[in-house]
Short mmCIF file of C-alpha atoms in Angstrom, two decimals:
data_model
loop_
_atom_site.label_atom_id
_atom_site.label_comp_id
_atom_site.label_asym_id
_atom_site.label_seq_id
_atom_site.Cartn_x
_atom_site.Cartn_y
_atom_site.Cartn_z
CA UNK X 904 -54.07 21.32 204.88
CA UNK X 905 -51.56 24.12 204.32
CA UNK X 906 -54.08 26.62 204.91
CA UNK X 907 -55.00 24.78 207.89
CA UNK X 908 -51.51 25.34 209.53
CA UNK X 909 -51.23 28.94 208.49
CA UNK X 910 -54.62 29.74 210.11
CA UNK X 911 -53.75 28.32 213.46
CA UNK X 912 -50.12 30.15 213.28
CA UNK X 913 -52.21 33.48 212.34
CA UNK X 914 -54.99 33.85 214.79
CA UNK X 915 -54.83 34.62 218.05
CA UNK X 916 -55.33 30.89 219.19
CA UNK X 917 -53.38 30.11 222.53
CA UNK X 918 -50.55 27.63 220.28
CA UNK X 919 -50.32 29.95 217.51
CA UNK X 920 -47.04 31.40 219.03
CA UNK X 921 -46.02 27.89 220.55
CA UNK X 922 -45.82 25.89 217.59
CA UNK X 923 -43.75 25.82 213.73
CA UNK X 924 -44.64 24.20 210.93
CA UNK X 925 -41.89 22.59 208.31
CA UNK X 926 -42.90 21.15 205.22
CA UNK X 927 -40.48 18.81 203.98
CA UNK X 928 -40.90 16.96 200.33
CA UNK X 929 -38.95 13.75 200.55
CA UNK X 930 -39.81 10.24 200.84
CA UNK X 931 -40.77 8.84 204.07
CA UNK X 932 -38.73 5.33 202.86
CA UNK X 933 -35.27 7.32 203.56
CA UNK X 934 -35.26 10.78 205.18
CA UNK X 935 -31.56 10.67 206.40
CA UNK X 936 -30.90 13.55 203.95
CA UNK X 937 -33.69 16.09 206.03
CA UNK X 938 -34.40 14.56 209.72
CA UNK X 939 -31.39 13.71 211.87
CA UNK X 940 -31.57 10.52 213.92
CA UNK X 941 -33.26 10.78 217.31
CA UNK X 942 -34.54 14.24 216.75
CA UNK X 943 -38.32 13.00 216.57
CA UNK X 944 -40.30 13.29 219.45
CA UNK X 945 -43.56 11.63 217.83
CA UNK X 946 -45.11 9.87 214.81
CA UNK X 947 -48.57 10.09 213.91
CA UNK X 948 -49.13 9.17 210.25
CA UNK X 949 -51.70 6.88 207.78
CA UNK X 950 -50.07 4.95 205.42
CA UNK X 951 -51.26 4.07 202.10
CA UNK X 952 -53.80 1.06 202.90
CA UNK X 953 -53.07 -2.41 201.12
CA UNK X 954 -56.63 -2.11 199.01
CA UNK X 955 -55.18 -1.85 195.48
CA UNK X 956 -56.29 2.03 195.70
CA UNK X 957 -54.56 4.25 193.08
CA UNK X 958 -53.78 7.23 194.63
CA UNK X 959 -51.83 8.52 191.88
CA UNK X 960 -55.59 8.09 189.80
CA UNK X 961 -56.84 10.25 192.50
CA UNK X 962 -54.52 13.19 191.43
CA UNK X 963 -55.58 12.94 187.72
CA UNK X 964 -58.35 15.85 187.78
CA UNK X 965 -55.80 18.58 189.32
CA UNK X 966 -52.42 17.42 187.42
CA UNK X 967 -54.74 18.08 184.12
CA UNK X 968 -56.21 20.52 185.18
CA UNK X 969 -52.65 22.84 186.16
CA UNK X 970 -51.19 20.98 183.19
CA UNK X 971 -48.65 19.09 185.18
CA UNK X 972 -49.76 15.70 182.79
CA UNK X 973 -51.37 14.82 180.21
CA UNK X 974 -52.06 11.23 180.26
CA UNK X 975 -51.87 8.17 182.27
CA UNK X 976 -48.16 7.86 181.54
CA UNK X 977 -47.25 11.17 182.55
CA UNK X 978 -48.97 10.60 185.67
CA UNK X 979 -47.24 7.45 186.38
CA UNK X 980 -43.71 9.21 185.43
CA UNK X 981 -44.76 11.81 187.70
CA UNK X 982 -46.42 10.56 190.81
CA UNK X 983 -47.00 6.60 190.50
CA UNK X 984 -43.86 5.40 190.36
CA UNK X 985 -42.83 7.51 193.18
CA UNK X 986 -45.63 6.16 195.93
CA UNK X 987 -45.70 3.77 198.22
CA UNK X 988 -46.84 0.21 196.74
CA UNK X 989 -50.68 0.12 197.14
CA UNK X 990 -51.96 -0.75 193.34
CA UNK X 991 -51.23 -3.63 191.24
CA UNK X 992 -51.64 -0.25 188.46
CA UNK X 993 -47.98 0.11 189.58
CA UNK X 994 -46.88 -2.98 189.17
CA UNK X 995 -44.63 -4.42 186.18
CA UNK X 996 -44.00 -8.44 186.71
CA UNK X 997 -40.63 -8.10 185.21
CA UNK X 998 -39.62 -5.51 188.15
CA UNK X 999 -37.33 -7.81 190.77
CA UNK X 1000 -38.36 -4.92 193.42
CA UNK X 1001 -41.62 -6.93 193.68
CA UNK X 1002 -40.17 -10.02 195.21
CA UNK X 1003 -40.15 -10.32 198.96
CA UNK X 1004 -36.93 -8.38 200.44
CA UNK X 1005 -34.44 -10.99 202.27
CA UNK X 1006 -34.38 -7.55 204.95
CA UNK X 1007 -37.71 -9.03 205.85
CA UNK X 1008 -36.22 -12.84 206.13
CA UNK X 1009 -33.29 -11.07 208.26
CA UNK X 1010 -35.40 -9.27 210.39
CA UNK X 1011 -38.21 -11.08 211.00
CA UNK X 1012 -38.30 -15.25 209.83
CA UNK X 1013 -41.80 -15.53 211.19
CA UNK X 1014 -43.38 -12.52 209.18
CA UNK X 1015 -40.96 -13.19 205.83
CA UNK X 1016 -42.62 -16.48 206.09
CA UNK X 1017 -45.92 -16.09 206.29
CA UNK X 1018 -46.17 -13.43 203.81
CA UNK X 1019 -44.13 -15.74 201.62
CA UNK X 1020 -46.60 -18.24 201.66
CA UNK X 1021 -49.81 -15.50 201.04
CA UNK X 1022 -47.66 -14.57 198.35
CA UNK X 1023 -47.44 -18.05 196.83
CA UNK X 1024 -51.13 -18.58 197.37
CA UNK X 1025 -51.96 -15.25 195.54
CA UNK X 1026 -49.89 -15.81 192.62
CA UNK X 1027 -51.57 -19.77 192.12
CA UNK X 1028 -54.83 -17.76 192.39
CA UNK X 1029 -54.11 -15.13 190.01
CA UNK X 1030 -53.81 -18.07 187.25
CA UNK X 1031 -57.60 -18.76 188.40
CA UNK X 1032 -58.94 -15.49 187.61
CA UNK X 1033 -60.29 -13.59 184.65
CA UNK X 1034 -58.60 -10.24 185.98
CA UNK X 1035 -55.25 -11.59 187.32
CA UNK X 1036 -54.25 -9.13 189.22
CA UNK X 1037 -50.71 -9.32 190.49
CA UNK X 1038 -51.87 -9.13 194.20
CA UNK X 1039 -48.94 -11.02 194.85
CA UNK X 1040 -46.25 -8.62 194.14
CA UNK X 1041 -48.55 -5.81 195.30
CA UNK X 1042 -48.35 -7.65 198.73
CA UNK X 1043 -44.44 -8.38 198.16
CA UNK X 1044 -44.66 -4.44 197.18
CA UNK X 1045 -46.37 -3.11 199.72
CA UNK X 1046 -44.24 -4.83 203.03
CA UNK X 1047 -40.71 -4.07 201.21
CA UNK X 1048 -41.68 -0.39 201.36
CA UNK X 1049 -43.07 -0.06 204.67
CA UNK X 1050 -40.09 -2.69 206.13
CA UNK X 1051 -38.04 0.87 204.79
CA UNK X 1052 -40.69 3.05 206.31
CA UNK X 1053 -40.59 1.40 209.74
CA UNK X 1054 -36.44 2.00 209.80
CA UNK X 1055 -36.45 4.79 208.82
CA UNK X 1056 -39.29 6.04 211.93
CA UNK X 1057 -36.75 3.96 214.27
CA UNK X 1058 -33.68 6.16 213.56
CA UNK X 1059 -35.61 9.29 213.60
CA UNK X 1060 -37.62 8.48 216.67
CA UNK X 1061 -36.41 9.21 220.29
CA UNK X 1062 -36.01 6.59 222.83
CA UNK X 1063 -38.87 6.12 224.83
CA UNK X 1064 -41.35 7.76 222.42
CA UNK X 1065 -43.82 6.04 220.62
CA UNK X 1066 -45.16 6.11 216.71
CA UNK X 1067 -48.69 5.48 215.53
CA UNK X 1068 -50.01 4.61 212.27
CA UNK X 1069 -53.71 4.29 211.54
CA UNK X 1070 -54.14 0.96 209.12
CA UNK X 1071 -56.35 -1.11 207.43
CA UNK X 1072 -55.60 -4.68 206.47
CA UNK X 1073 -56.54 -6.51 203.66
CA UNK X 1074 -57.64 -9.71 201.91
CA UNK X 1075 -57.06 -9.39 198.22
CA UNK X 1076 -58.63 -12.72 196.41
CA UNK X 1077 -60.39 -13.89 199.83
CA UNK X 1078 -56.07 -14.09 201.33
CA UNK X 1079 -56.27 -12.44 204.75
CA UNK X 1080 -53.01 -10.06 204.77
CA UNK X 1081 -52.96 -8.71 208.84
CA UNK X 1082 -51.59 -5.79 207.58
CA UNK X 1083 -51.50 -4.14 211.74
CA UNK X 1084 -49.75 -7.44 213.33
CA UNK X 1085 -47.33 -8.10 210.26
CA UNK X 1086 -45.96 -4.23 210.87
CA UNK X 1087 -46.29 -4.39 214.54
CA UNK X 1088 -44.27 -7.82 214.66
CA UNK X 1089 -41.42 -6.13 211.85
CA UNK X 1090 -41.32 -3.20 213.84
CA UNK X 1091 -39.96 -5.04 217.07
CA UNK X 1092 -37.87 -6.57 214.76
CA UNK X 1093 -36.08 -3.53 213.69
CA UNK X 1094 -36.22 -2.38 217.27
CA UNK X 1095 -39.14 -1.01 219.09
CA UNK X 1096 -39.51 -2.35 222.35
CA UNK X 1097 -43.76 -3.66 221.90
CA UNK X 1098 -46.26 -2.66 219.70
CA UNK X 1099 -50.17 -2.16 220.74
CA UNK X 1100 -53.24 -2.79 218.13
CA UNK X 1101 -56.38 -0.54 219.00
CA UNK X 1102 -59.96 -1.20 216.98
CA UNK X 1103 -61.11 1.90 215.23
CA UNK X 1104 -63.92 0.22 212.79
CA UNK X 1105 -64.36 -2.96 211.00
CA UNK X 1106 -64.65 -2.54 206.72
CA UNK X 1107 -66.22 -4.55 203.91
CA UNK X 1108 -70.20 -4.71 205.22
CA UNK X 1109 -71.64 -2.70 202.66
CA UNK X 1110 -70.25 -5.60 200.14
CA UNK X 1111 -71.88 -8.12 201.81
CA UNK X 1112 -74.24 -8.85 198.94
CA UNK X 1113 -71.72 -9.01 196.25
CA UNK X 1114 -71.11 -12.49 195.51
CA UNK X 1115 -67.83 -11.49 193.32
CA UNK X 1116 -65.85 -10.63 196.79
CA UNK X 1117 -64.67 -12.06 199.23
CA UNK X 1118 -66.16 -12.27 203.15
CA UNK X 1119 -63.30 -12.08 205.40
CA UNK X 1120 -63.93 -9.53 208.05
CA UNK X 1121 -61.61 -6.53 207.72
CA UNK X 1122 -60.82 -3.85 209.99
CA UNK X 1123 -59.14 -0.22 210.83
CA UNK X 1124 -56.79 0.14 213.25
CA UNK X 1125 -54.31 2.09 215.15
CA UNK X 1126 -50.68 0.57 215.22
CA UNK X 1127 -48.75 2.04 218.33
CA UNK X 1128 -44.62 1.08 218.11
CA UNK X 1129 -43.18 1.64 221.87
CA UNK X 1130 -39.38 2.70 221.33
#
């Protein structure tokens, strides 16, 4: 992708003298110390999905490979404990960060409770299943990051422009989580004036004959927020 940036600034394409490029390493929870408030003009970004996806296990071939870890628990020093919630890999059940923040509740009483109740229905589940996977507090997880995420894009953001975010939802143990309307609903509860859904695909067809999943419908989605 950096190489991608530097070509376009190097060849004689009409932008290549109209645009920068800044690279800033930070976390996108809490950028106060790099972006100043109102000094974004737009927001176009893809979260991690909630699909219990390790992208830290994705990095595993290069980090050995340049000798930046060695094992699992150097990658999870490294780079798992650092991401966004999106694995129950992640996830310790003694970690209080896992329960559902009460800046949800504050914000938003509607979403706080029905993700409180998914919650509560995912943890009675996990008793039922070989695996138990804590998709509870990966849910928990997951919206008390992106609750940060969202506030932080609303005091960067200028008023009157807008920020996307391409999506997926979820439904971990056959528990619909609408991942687009829970964000859209907790952004206008931060602030943003609306919030628009757009249909880019639906997911989960080419499971249809496993009998171990789930059937809800899934989908991918573009999230606008309106500020």
């Amino acid at each position: 992708m950096m190489e991608d940036i530097f070509f376009i600034k190097l060849t004689a394409s009409p932008l290549s003298d109209q645009t920068s490029q800044t690279i800033l390493n930070g976390d996108s929870r809490d950028t106060s110390h790099t972006i100043n408030s109102l000094s974004v003009d737009h927001v176009f970004t893809s979260p991690p999905y909630l699909n219990n996806f390790d992208y830290a296990d994705r990095t595993r071939l290069e980090m050995y490979f340049f000798g930046e870890a060695q094992n699992w628990s150097d990658i999870t020093k490294t780079v798992r404990s650092k991401l966004i919630t999106s694995a129950t890999t992640q996830i310790s059940r003694s970690d209080l960060k896992y329960i559902l923040s009460d800046k949800i509740r504050d914000a938003s009483p509607e979403v706080y409770a029905f993700l409180n109740q998914s919650i509560f229905r995912l943890g009675e589940l996990r008793k039922q299943k070989g695996g138990k996977k804590s998709y509870d507090h990966l849910v928990s997880g997951y919206f008390n990051d992106m609750f940060l995420v969202l506030a932080d894009v609303y005091r960067v953001l200028k008023n009157g422009k807008v920020a996307v975010f391409v999506l997926g939802d979820s439904a971990p143990y056959g528990v619909h989580i609408p991942t687009d309307e829970m964000l859209g609903k907790l952004g206008c509860s931060i602030g943003f004036k609306r919030f628009e859904i757009q249909l880019l695909r639906t997911r989960g067809g080419k499971w249809s004959g496993n009998t171990q999943r789930h059937h809800v419908g899934l989908r991918e989605t573009i999230l606008t927020l309106y500020k």
